[in-house]
Structures are given as structure tokens and as C-alpha cells.
CSV table of C-alpha atoms in Angstrom, one decimal:
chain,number,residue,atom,x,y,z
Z,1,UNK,CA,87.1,292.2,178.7
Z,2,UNK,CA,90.3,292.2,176.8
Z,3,UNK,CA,91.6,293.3,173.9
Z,4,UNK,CA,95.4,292.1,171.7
Z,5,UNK,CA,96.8,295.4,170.3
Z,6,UNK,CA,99.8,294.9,168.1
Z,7,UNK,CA,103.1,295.8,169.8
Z,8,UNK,CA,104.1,297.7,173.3
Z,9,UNK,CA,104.9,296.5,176.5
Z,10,UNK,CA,101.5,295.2,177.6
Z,11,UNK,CA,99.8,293.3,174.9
Z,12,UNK,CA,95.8,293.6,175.9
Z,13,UNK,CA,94.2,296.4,176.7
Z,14,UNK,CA,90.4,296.6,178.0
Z,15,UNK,CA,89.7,300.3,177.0
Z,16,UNK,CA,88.9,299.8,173.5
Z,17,UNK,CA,86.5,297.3,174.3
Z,18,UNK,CA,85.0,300.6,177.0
Z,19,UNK,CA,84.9,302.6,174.5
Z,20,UNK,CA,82.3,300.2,172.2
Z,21,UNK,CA,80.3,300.2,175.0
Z,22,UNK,CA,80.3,303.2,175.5
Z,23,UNK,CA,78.9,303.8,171.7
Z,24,UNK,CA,76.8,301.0,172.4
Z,25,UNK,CA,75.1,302.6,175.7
Z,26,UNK,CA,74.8,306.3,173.7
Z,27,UNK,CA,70.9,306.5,173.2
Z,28,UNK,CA,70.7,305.5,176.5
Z,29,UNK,CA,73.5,307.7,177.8
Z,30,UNK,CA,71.9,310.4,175.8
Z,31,UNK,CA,68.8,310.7,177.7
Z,32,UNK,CA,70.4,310.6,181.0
Z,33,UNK,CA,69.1,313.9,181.8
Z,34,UNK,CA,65.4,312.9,181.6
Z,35,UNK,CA,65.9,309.4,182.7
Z,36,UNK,CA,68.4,308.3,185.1
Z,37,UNK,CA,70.9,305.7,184.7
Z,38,UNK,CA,73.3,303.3,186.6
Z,39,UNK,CA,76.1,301.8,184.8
Z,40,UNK,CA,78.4,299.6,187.0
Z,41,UNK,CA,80.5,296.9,186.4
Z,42,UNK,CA,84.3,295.4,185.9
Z,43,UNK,CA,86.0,298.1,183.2
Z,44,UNK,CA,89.0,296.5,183.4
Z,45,UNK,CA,90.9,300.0,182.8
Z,46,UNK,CA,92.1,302.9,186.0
Z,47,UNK,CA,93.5,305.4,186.6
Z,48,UNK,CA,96.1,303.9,188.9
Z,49,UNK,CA,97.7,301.7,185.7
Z,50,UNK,CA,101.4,303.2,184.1
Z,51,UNK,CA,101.5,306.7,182.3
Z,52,UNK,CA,101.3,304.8,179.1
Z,53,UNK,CA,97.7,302.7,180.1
Z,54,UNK,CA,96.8,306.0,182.5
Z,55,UNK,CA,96.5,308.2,179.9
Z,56,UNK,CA,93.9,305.6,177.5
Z,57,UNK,CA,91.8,304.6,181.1
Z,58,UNK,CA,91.5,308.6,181.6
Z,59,UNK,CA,90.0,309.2,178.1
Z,60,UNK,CA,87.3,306.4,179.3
Z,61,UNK,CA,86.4,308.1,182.1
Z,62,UNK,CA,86.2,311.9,180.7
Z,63,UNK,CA,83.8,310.6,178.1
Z,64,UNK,CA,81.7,309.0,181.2
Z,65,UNK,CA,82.2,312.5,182.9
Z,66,UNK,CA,81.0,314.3,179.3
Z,67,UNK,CA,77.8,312.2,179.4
Z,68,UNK,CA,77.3,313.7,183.5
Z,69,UNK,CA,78.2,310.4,184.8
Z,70,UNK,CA,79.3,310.9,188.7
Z,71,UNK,CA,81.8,307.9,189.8
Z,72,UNK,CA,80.4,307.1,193.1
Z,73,UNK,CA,83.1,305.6,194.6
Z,74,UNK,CA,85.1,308.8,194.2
Z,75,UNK,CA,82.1,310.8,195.0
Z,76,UNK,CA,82.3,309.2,198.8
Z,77,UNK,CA,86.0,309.3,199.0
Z,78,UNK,CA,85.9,311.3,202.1
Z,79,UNK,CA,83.1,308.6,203.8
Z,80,UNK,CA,86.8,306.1,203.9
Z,81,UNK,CA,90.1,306.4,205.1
Z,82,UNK,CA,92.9,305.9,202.0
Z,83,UNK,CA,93.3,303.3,199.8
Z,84,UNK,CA,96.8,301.7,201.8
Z,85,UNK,CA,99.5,300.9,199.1
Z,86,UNK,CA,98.0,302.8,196.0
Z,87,UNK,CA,100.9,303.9,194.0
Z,88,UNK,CA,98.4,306.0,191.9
Z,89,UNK,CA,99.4,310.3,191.3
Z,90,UNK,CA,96.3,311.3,193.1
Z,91,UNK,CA,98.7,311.2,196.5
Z,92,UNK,CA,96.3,312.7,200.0
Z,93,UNK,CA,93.2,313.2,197.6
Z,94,UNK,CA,93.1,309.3,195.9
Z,95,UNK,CA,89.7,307.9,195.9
Z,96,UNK,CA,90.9,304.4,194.8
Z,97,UNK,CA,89.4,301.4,196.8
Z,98,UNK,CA,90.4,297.6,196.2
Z,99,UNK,CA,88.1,295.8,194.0
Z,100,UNK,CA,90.3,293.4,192.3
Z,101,UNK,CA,92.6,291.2,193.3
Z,102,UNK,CA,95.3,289.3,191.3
Z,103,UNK,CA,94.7,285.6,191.4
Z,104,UNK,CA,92.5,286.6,194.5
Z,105,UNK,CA,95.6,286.9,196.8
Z,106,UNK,CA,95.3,289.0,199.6
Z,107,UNK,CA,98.7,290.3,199.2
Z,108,UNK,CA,98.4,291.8,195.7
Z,109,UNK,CA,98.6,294.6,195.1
Z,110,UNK,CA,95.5,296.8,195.5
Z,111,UNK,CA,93.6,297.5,192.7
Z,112,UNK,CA,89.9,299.0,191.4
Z,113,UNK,CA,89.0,297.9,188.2
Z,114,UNK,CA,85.1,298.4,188.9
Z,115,UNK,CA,83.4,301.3,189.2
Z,116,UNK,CA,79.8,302.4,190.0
Z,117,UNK,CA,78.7,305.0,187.7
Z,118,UNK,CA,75.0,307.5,187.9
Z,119,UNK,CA,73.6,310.4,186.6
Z,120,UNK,CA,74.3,313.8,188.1
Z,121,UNK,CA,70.3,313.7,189.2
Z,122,UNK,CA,70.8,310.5,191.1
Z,123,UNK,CA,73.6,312.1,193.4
Z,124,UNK,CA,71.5,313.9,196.2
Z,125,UNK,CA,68.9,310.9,196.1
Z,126,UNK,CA,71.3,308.4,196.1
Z,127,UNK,CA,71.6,306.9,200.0
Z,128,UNK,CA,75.4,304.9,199.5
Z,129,UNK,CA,77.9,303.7,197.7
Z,130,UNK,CA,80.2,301.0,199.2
Z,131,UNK,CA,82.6,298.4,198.3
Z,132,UNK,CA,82.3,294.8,200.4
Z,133,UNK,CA,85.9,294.2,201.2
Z,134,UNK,CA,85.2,290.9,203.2
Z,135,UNK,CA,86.1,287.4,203.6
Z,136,UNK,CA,82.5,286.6,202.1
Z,137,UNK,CA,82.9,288.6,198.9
Z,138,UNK,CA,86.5,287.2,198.0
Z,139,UNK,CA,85.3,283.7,198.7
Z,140,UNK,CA,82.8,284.0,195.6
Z,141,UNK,CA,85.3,286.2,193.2
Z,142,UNK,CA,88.6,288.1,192.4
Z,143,UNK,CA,86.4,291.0,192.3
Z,144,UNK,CA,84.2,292.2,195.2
Z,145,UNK,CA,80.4,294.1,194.9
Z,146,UNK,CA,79.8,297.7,194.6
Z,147,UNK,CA,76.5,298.4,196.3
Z,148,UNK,CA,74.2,301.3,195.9
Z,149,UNK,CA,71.8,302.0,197.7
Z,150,UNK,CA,69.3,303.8,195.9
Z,151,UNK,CA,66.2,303.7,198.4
Z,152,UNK,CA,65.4,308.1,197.9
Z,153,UNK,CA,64.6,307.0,194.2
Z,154,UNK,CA,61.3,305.4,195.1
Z,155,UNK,CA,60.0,308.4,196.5
């Protein structure tokens, strides 16, 4: 979801809109220690944006990182080979992957605007963590799944 802020280059920005959530999601977030959580879905804001949009997507995600949130995409960065194309700073150690495409074009340019969130005591349970990057999943969307698999919970 987007947001108008007055003046600038780009006139909507999603991270305000993050960041009510965010407030939103605190009692919840705040027991993620006892209880575990999952919070995944289209945020609209990364880290692979401009300086100017970088730096207000990279507040979003320390305040998921100061609540012991592990991004599970960049968790399994080494289970994929790089992200071809992503202009982002990270360089050799990006963990970006595709999830979004503009006007669902193959040929746009790559970007990850979802992201697969879980608490720190989900990590060494947690089975997977991959992105469907195929035919089927564009056919339905301009954004593809993120699917966990979360199996070592049950037991």
C-alpha cells in the first residue's frame, strides 16, 4: 500500500504505511519470544530502491530486526545463486530475489518487494524458504509466493 507525501521526486511512498503496521502488529510482536510469529507479505519498500527511498525502507527493516525478526529470504541467500541485474549496494553478498514485476513483464527490472519474516526461535525449526519464480506464479500475479515450509514446528 501507498502513501502521497507532499513534494520530492517520487510522490508515494509505502514505508509509512510499514511503519503503522508495524505499531499495529506490537503486542503481537512483543511476545515473539514466547510465541512465535510469521509476518509475510507485499511491503512495498527495499533495500534495492535510490539512496533517498534506501535509507526510509532500511529503518523498516531494523525495526523488524529490533523485534528478532529473521528475513528468511536473506537468511538462505547462500541456498541461490545471485539475484542477475540487481543494481542494489550489497554487490557479491546481495540476498535480493525477484518477487515483483512491473506490469508483470519479464523484462523489468528485477525487484523484491515481499519478504518472509519469523522469529529468531523459528530459524533452526524452520525446513525452507523459497520464492516460485515460474510461469505458473506470474500467470496469477505481478508478484510471485514466498513459501515456508514450517513442517519442524509440529513436532
Amino acid at each position: 500500500s501507498w502513501e502521497m507525501m507532499p513534494g520530492g521526486k517520487y510522490p508515494m511512498y509505502a514505508d509509512p504505511r510499514v511503519h503503522r503496521m508495524l505499531s499495529d502488529l506490537t503486542p503481537v510482536l512483543a511476545v515473539a519470544y514466547r510465541h512465535p510469529v510469521v509476518l509475510s507479505g507485499d511491503l512495498n519498500v527495499s533495500t534495492q530502491w535510490e539512496e533517498s527511498q534506501e535509507n526510509a525502507a532500511a529503518v523498516v527493516f531494523a525495526r523488524l530486526r529490533a523485534w528478532d525478526l529473521v528475513d528468511c529470504i536473506s537468511h538462505t541467500r547462500a541456498s541461490r545463486p545471485r539475484l542477475s541485474n540487481c543494481e542494489c549496494p550489497d554487490g557479491d553478498a546481495c540476498s535480493h530475489v525477484q518477487t515483483f514485476r512491473s506490469r508483470n513483464r519479464a523484462d523489468s527490472w528485477p525487484k523484491q518487494l515481499d519478504y518472509a519474516f519469523v522469529s529468531k526461535s523459528i530459524v533452526p525449526k524452520r525446513d525452507g524458504c523459497r520464492v516460485v519464480d515460474d510461469a505458473a506464479a506470474w500467470a496469477l500475479s505481478d508478484h510471485c509466493p514466498i513459501v515456508l515450509d514450517l513442517e519442524g514446528l509440529a513436532s
